[in-house]
Short mmCIF file of C-alpha atoms in Angstrom, two decimals:
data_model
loop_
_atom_site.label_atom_id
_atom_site.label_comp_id
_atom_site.label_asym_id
_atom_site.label_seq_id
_atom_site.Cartn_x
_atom_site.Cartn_y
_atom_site.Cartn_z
CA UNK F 1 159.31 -61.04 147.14
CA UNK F 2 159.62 -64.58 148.77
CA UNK F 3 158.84 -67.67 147.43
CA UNK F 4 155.88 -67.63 149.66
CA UNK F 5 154.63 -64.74 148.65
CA UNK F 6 154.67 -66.19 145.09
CA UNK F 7 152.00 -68.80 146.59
CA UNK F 8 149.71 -65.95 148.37
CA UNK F 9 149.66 -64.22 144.83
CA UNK F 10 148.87 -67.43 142.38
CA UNK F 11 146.17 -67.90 145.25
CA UNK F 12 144.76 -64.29 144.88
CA UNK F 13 145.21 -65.09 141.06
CA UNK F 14 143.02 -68.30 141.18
CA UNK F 15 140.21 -66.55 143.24
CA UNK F 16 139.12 -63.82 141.46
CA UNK F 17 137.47 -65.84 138.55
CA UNK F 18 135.39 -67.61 141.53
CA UNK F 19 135.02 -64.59 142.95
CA UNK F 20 133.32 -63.45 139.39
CA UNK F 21 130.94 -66.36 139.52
CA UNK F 22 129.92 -66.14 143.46
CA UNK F 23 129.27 -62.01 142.40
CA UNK F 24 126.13 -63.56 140.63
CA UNK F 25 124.68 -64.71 144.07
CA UNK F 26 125.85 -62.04 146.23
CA UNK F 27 125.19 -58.24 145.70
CA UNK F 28 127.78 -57.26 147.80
CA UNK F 29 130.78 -59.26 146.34
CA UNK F 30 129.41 -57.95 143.31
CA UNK F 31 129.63 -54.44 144.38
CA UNK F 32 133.68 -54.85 145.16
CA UNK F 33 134.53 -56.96 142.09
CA UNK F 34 133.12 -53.92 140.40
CA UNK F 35 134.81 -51.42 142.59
CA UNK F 36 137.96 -52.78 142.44
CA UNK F 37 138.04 -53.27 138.59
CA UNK F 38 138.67 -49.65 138.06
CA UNK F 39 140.50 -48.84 141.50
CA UNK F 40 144.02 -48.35 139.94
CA UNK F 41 142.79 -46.24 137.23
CA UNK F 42 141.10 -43.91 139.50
CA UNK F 43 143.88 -43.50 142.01
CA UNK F 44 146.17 -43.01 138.55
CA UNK F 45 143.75 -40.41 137.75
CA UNK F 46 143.88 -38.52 140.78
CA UNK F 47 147.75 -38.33 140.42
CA UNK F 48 147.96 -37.67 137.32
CA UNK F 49 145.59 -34.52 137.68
CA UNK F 50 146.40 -33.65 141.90
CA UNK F 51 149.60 -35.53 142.94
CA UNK F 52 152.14 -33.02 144.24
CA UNK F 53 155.00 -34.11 144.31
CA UNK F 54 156.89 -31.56 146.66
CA UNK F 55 154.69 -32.46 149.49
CA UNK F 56 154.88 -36.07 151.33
CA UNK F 57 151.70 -38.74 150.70
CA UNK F 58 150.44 -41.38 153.17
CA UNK F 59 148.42 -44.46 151.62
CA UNK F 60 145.99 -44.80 154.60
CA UNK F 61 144.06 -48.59 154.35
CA UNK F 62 141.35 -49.78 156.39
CA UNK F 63 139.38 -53.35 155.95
CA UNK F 64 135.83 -51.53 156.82
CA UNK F 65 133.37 -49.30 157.71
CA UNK F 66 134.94 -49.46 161.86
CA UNK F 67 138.62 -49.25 160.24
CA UNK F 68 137.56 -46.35 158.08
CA UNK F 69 136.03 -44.34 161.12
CA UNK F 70 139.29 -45.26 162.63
CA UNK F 71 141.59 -43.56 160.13
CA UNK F 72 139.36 -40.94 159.53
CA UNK F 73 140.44 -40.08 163.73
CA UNK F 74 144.02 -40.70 162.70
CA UNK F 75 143.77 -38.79 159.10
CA UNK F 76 142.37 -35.95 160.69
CA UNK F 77 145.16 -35.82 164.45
CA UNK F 78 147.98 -36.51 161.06
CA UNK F 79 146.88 -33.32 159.39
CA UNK F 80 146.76 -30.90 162.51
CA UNK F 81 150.82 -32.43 162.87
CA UNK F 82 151.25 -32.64 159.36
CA UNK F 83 149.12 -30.01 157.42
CA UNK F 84 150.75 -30.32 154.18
CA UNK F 85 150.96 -33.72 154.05
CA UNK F 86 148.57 -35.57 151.23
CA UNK F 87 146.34 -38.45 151.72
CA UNK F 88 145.09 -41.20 150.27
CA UNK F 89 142.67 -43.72 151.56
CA UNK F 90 141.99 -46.96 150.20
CA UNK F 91 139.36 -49.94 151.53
CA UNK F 92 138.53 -53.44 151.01
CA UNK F 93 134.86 -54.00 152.03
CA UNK F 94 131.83 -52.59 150.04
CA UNK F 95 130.33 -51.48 153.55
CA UNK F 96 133.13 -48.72 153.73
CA UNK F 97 132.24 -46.81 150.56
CA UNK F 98 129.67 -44.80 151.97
CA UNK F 99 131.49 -43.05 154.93
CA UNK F 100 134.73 -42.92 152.46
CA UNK F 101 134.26 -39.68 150.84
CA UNK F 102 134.36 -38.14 154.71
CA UNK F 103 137.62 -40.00 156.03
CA UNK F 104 139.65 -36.87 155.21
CA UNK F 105 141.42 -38.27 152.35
CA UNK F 106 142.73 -36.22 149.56
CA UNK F 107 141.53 -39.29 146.93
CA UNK F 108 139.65 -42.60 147.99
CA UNK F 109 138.36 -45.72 146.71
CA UNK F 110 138.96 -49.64 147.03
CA UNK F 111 142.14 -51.42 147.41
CA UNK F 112 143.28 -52.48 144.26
CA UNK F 113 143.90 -56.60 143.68
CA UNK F 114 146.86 -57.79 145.67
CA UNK F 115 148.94 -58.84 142.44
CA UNK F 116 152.22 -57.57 141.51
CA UNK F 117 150.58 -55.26 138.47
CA UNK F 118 147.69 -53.52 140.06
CA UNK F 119 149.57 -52.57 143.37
CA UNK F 120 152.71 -51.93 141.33
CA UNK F 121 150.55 -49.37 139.45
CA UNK F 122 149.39 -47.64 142.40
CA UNK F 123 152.25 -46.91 143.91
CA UNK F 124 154.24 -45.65 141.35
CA UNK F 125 151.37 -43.31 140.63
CA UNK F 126 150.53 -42.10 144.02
CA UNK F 127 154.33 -42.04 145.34
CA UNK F 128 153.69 -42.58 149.20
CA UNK F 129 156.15 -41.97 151.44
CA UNK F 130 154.16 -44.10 154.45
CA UNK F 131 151.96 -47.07 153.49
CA UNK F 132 149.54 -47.05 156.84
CA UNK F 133 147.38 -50.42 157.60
CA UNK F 134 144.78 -49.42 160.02
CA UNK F 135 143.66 -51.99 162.81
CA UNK F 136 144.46 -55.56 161.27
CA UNK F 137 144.96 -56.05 157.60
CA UNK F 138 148.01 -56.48 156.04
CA UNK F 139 148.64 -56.77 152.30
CA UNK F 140 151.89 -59.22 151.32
CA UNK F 141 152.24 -58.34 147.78
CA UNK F 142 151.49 -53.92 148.16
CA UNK F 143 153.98 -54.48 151.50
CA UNK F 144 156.41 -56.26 149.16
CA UNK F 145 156.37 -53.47 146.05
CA UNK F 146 156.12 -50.84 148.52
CA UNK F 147 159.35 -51.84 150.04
CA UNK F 148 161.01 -52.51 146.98
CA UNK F 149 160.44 -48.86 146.41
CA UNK F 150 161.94 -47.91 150.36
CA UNK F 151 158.30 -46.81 151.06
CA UNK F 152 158.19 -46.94 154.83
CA UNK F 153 155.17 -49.44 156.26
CA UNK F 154 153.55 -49.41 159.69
CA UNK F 155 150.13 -50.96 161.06
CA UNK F 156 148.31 -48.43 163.77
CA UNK F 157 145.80 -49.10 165.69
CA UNK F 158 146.66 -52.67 165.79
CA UNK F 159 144.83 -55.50 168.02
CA UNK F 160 146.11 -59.04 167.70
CA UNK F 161 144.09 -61.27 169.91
CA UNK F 162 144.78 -64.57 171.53
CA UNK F 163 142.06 -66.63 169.35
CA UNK F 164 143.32 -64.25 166.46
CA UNK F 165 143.44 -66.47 162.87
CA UNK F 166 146.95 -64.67 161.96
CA UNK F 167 148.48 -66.51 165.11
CA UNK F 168 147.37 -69.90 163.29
CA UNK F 169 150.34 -71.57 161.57
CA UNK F 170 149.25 -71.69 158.02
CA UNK F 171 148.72 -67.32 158.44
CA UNK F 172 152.14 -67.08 159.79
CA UNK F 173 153.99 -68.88 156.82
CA UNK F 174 152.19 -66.51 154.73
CA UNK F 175 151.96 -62.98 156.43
CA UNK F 176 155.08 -63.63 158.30
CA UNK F 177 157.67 -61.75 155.55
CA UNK F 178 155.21 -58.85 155.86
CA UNK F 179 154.99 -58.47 159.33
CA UNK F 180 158.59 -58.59 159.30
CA UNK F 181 158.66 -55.64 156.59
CA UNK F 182 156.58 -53.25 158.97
CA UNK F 183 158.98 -50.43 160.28
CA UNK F 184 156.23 -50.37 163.55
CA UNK F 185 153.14 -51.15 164.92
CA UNK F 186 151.32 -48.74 167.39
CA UNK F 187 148.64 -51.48 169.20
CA UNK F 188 145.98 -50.37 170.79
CA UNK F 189 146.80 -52.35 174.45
CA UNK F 190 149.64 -53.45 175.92
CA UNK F 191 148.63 -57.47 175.56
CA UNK F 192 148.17 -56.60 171.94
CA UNK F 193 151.72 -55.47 171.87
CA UNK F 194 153.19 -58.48 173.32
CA UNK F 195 151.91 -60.79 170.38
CA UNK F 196 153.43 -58.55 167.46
CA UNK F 197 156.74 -60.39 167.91
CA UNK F 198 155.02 -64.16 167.33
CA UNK F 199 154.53 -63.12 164.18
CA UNK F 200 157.90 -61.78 163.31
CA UNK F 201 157.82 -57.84 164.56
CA UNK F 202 161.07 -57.38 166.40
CA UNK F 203 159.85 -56.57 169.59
CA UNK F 204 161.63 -52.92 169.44
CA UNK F 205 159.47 -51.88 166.29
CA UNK F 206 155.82 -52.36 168.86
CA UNK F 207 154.42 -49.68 170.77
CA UNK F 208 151.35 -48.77 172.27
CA UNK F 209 149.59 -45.98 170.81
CA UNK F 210 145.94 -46.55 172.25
CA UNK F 211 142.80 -47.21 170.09
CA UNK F 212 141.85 -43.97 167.90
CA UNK F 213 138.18 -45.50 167.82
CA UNK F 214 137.58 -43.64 171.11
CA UNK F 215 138.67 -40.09 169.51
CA UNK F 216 136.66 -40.97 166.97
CA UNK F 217 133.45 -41.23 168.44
CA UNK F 218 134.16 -38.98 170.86
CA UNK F 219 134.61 -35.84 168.28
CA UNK F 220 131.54 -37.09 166.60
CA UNK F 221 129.26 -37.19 169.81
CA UNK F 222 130.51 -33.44 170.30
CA UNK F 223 129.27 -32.24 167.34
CA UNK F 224 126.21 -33.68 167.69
CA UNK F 225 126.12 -31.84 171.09
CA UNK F 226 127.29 -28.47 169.71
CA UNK F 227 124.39 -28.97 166.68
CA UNK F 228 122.13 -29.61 169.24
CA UNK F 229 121.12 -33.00 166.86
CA UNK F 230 117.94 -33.76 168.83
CA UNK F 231 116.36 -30.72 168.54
CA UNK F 232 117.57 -30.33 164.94
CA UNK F 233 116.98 -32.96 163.10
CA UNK F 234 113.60 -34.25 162.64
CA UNK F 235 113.83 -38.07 162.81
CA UNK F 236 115.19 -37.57 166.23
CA UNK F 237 112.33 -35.39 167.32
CA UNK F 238 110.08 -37.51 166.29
CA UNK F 239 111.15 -40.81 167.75
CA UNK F 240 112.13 -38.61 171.19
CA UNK F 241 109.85 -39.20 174.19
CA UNK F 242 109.87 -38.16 177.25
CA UNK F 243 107.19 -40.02 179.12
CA UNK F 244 108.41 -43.39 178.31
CA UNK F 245 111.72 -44.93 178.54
CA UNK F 246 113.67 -45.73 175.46
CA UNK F 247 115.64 -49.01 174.65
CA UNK F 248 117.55 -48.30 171.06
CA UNK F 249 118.94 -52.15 170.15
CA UNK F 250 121.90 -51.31 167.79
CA UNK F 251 123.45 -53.77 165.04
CA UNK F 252 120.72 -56.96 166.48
CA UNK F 253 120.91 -60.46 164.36
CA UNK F 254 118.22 -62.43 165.09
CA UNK F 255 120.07 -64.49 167.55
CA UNK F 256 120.01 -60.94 169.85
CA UNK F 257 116.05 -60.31 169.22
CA UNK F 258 115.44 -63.99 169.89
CA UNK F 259 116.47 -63.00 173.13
CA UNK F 260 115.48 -59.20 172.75
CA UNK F 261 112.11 -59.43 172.32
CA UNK F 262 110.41 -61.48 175.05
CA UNK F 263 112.97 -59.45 177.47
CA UNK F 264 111.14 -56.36 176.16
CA UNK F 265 107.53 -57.48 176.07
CA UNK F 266 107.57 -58.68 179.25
CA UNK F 267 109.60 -55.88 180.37
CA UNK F 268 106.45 -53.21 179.39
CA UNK F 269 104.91 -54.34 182.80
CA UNK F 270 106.95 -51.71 185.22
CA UNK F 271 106.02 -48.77 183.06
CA UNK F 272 106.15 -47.39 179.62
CA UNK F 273 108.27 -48.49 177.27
CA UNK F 274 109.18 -47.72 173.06
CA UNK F 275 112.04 -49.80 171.54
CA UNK F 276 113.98 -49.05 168.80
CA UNK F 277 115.79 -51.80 166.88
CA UNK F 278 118.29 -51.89 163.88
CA UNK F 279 119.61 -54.40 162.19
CA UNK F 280 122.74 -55.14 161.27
CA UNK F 281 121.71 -56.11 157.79
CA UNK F 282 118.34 -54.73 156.91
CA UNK F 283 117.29 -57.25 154.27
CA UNK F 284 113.84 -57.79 153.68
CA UNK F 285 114.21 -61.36 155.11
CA UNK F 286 115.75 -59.89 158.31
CA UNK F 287 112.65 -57.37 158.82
CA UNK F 288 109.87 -59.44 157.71
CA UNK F 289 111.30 -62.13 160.60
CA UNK F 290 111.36 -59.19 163.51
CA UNK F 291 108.01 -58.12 162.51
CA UNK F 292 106.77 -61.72 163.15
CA UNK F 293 108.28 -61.69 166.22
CA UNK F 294 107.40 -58.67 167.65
CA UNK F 295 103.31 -59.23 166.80
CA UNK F 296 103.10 -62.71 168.22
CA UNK F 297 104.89 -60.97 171.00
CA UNK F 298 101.80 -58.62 171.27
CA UNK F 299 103.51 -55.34 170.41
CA UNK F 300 102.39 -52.83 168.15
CA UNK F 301 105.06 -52.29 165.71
CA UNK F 302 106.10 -50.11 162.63
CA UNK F 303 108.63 -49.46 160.43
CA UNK F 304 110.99 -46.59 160.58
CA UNK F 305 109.87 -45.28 157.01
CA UNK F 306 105.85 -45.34 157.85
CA UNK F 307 106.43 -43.88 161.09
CA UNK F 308 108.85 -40.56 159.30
CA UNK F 309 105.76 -40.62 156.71
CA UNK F 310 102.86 -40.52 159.31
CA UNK F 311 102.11 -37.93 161.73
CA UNK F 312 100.16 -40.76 164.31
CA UNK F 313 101.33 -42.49 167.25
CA UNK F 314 104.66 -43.77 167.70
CA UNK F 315 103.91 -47.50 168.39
CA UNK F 316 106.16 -49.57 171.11
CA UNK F 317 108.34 -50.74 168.56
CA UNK F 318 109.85 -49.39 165.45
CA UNK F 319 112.49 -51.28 163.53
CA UNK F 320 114.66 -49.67 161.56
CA UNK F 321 114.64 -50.64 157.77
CA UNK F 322 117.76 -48.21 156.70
CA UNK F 323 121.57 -48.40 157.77
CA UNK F 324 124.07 -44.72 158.41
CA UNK F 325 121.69 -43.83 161.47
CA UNK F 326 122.55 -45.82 164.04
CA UNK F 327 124.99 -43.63 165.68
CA UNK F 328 122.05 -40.51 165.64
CA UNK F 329 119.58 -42.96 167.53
CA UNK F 330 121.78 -43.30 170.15
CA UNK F 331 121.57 -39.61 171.51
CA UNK F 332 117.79 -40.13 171.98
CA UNK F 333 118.41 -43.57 174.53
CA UNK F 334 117.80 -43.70 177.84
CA UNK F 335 119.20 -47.76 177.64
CA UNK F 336 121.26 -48.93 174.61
CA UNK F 337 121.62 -52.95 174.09
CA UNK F 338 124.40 -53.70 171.33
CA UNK F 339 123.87 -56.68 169.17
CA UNK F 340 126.32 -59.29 167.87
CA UNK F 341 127.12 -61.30 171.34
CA UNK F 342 124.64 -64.24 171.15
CA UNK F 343 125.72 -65.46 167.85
CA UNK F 344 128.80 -65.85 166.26
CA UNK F 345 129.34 -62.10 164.07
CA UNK F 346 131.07 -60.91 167.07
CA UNK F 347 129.97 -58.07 169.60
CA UNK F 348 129.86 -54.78 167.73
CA UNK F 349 131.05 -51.28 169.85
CA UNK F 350 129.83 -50.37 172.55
CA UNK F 351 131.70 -46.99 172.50
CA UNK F 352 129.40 -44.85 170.37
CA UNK F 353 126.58 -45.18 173.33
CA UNK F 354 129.11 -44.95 176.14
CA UNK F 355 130.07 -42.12 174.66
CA UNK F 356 126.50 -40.38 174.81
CA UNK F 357 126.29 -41.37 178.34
CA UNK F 358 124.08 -44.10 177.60
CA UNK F 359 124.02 -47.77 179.66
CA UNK F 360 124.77 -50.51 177.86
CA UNK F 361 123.39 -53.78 177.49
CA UNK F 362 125.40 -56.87 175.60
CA UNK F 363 125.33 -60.50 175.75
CA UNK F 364 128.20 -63.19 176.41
CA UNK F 365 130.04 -63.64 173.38
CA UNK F 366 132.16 -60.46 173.14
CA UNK F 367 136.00 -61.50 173.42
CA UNK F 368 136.55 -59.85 169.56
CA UNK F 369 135.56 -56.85 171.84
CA UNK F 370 137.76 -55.67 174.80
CA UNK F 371 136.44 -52.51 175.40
CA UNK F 372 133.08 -54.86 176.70
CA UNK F 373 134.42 -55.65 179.29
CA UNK F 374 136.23 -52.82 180.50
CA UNK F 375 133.36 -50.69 179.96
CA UNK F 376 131.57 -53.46 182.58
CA UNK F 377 134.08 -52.66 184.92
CA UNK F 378 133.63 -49.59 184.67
CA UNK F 379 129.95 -49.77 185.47
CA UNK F 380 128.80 -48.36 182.17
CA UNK F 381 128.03 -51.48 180.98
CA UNK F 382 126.04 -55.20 181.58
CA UNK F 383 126.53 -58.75 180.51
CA UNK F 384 123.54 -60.35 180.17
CA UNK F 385 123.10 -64.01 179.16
CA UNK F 386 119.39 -64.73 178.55
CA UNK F 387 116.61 -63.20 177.54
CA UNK F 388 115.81 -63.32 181.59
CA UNK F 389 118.40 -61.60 182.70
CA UNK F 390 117.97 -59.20 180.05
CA UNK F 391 114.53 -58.57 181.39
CA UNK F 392 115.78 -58.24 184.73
CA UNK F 393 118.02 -54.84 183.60
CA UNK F 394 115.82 -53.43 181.77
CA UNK F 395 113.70 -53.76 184.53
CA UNK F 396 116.19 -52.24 187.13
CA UNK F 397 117.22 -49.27 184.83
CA UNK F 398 113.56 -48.34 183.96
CA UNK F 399 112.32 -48.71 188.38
CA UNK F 400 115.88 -46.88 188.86
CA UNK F 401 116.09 -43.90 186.91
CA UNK F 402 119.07 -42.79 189.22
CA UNK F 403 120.92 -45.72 188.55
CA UNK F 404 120.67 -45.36 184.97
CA UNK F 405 122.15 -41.91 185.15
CA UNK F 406 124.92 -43.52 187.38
CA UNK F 407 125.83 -46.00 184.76
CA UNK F 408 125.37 -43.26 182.09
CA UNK F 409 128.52 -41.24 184.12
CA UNK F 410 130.75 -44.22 184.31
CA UNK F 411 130.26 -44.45 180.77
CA UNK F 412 130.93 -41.42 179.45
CA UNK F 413 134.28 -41.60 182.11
CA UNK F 414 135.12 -45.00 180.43
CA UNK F 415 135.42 -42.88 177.25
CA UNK F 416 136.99 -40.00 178.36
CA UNK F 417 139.68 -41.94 179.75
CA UNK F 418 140.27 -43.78 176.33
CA UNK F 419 141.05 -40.55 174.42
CA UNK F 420 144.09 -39.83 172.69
CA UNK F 421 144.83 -42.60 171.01
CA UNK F 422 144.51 -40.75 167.34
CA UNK F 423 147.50 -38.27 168.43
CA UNK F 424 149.48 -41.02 169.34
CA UNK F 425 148.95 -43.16 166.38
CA UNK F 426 149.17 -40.21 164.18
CA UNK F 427 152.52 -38.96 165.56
CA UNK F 428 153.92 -42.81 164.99
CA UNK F 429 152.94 -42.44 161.26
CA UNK F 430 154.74 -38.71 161.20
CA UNK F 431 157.80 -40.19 162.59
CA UNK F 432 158.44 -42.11 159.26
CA UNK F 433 157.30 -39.26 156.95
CA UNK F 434 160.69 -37.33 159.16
CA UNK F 435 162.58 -40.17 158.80
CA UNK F 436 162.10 -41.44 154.46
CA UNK F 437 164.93 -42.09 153.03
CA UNK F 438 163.89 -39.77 149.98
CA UNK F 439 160.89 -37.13 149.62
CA UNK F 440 158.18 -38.37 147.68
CA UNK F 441 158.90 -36.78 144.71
CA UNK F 442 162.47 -39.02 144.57
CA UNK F 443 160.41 -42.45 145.11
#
């Protein structure tokens, strides 16, 4: 461990008892300090009762709930390779403990503390022959045991953008030793790949592997088709309607509905119209503002749990006031707009609509989001950069219904073109379960 290293861990040290006091203010910081005060002890568990040693383990991370669906691509493609291979999944956000228990891991729960004893801990208990980082998080002080024990380390699914903070020169003199430790990194594009080695990859250990994300969704959107979702499942038979054209506004912050709304009421003048908007956070705060906005827009409005409790009439708007739906909405749009790119959160995906062969509207600010732009290129998908222009597309794709189903093609063909990136990023990770020094039961 280098003397570095040493400063990264006295900093993680010094946190977590100002962690402990912000907890007080923030449910959701209290929600990990909790999860992650009994993390080691449940993955020791699990080994203790389930670890077997005469088959190889992969320690799958992932940051959050898009990471998580991520590995859950790659988890699954590894096991099809690698059947008896065992799994174990570990997260750092409180968001990504409610899809966790579906990743496909054999045990999961959050990422122990980065401190010498807790990861130390963990991997002597668990025993992994491949540490995995999904997407973009690296861990100094687990990379640093897990070497020390000739566990073999790669990131998959990696993006490292130009604006990225780990380029900055303060994130290199910390992260640098463990980007140096990886064995590889599979990056999702080939300018990705070119930026591994600024931060100490030798360039030999990057490849491209493709993004896993589009497998992801992909697999999901055919079982909705196969289930027949919209006929099946009642939410999405009762928000379905044919004789008006649906806008469902996914992941919004009020920056997006500032802009959102007045598209949308004005928009209601070239025919019928129902809008469906959810948050990104559902607080109380964030709903009680959207309602304001949509009555002094003059549209009727409701919430998603009084409209599921009432048999009456849909009204023209209905915001969502739950989160783990999102992704079911979608297969009822005839339009999709995807919030995050008027503020500063960052663009969320646009792939889940694509994928359902749904347009898609975002605004300006989506570099944290390539696949934007491609999928504009494509002609799946629309920049828009007021509330004007917004009103203007909605406009078009309502007048043009043949359009709409044009765009709708190029983005399911956007998709389709992006598959295959879970193979590829699972066969990276099987190359160094072949290639340990010593089966996991020797580690």
């Amino acid at each position: 461990m280098q003397k570095r290293e040493w400063i990264y861990e006295a900093a993680v040290r010094g946190i977590r008892p100002i962690l402990g006091v912000a907890a007080s203010l923030s449910p959701k910081v209290a929600q990990g300090i909790r999860g992650r005060r009994d993390a080691v002890a449940g993955l020791e568990a699990w080994a203790m009762e389930s670890r077997d040693g005469s088959r190889p383990l992969v320690w799958v991370h992932a940051p959050s709930v898009g990471e998580g669906l991520m590995a859950q691509a790659i988890i699954g493609a590894l096991r099809e390779r690698r059947p008896e291979v065992q799994v174990a999944f570990t997260y750092f956000s409180p968001s990504a403990e409610r899809i966790a228990p579906r990743v496909g891991a054999d045990v999961a729960g959050y990422l122990p503390w980065d401190v010498r004893a807790e990861v130390a801990r963990a991997l002597d208990a668990l025993r992994p022959a491949v540490l995995a980082f999904v997407r973009t998080e690296i861990w100094p002080v687990l990379g640093s045991e897990a070497s020390r024990r000739g566990v073999r380390q790669v990131l998959v699914n990696a993006v490292l953008g130009p604006g990225s903070s780990r380029l900055r020169t303060g994130s290199r003199f910390l992260l640098g030793p463990a980007y140096r430790r990886l064995d590889a990194v599979g990056a999702v594009a080939q300018t990705d790949a070119a930026r591994f080695p600024l931060l100490g990859v030798p360039p030999e250990r990057v490849r491209v592997t493709g993004d896993a994300r589009f497998d992801q969704v992909w697999g999901r959107v055919a079982r909705l088709r196969e289930a027949g979702a919209v006929e099946r499942l009642p939410l999405l038979r009762r928000l379905k309607d044919d004789s008006a054209t649906t806008v469902v506004a996914g992941s919004t912050w009020p920056a997006d509905e500032a802009r959102l709304v007045p598209a949308f009421a004005r928009a209601r003048a070239v025919g019928p119209l129902r809008l469906i908007v959810a948050p990104h956070e559902p607080t109380e705060t964030h709903l009680a503002g959207l309602e304001r906005a949509l009555g002094a827009a003059g549209m009727t409005h409701a919430r998603l749990a009084a409209v599921e409790a009432s048999a009456g009439p849909i009204p023209e708007a209905v915001i969502v006031d739950r989160v783990g739906i999102l992704a079911d909405l979608y297969a009822i749009a005839d339009v999709a707009y995807v919030g995050g790119g008027f503020g500063r959160n960052g663009l969320h995906s646009v792939v889940e609509p694509a994928a359902l062969g749904v347009p898609v509207l975002f605004g300006p600010r989506h570099g944290n989001a390539r696949e934007a732009d491609a999928l504009a290129w494509a002609g799946g998908g629309t920049v828009v950069r007021s509330a004007e222009e917004l009103e203007e597309k909605l406009v078009l794709l309502v007048r043009e219904p043949e359009r709409r189903q044009e765009a709708g093609r190029a983005a399911v063909d956007f998709v389709r073109a992006g598959l295959g990136g879970a193979a590829a990023n699972a066969a990276l990770i099987a190359e160094f379960l072949e290639e340990a020094a010593a089966p996991a039961s020797a580690l």
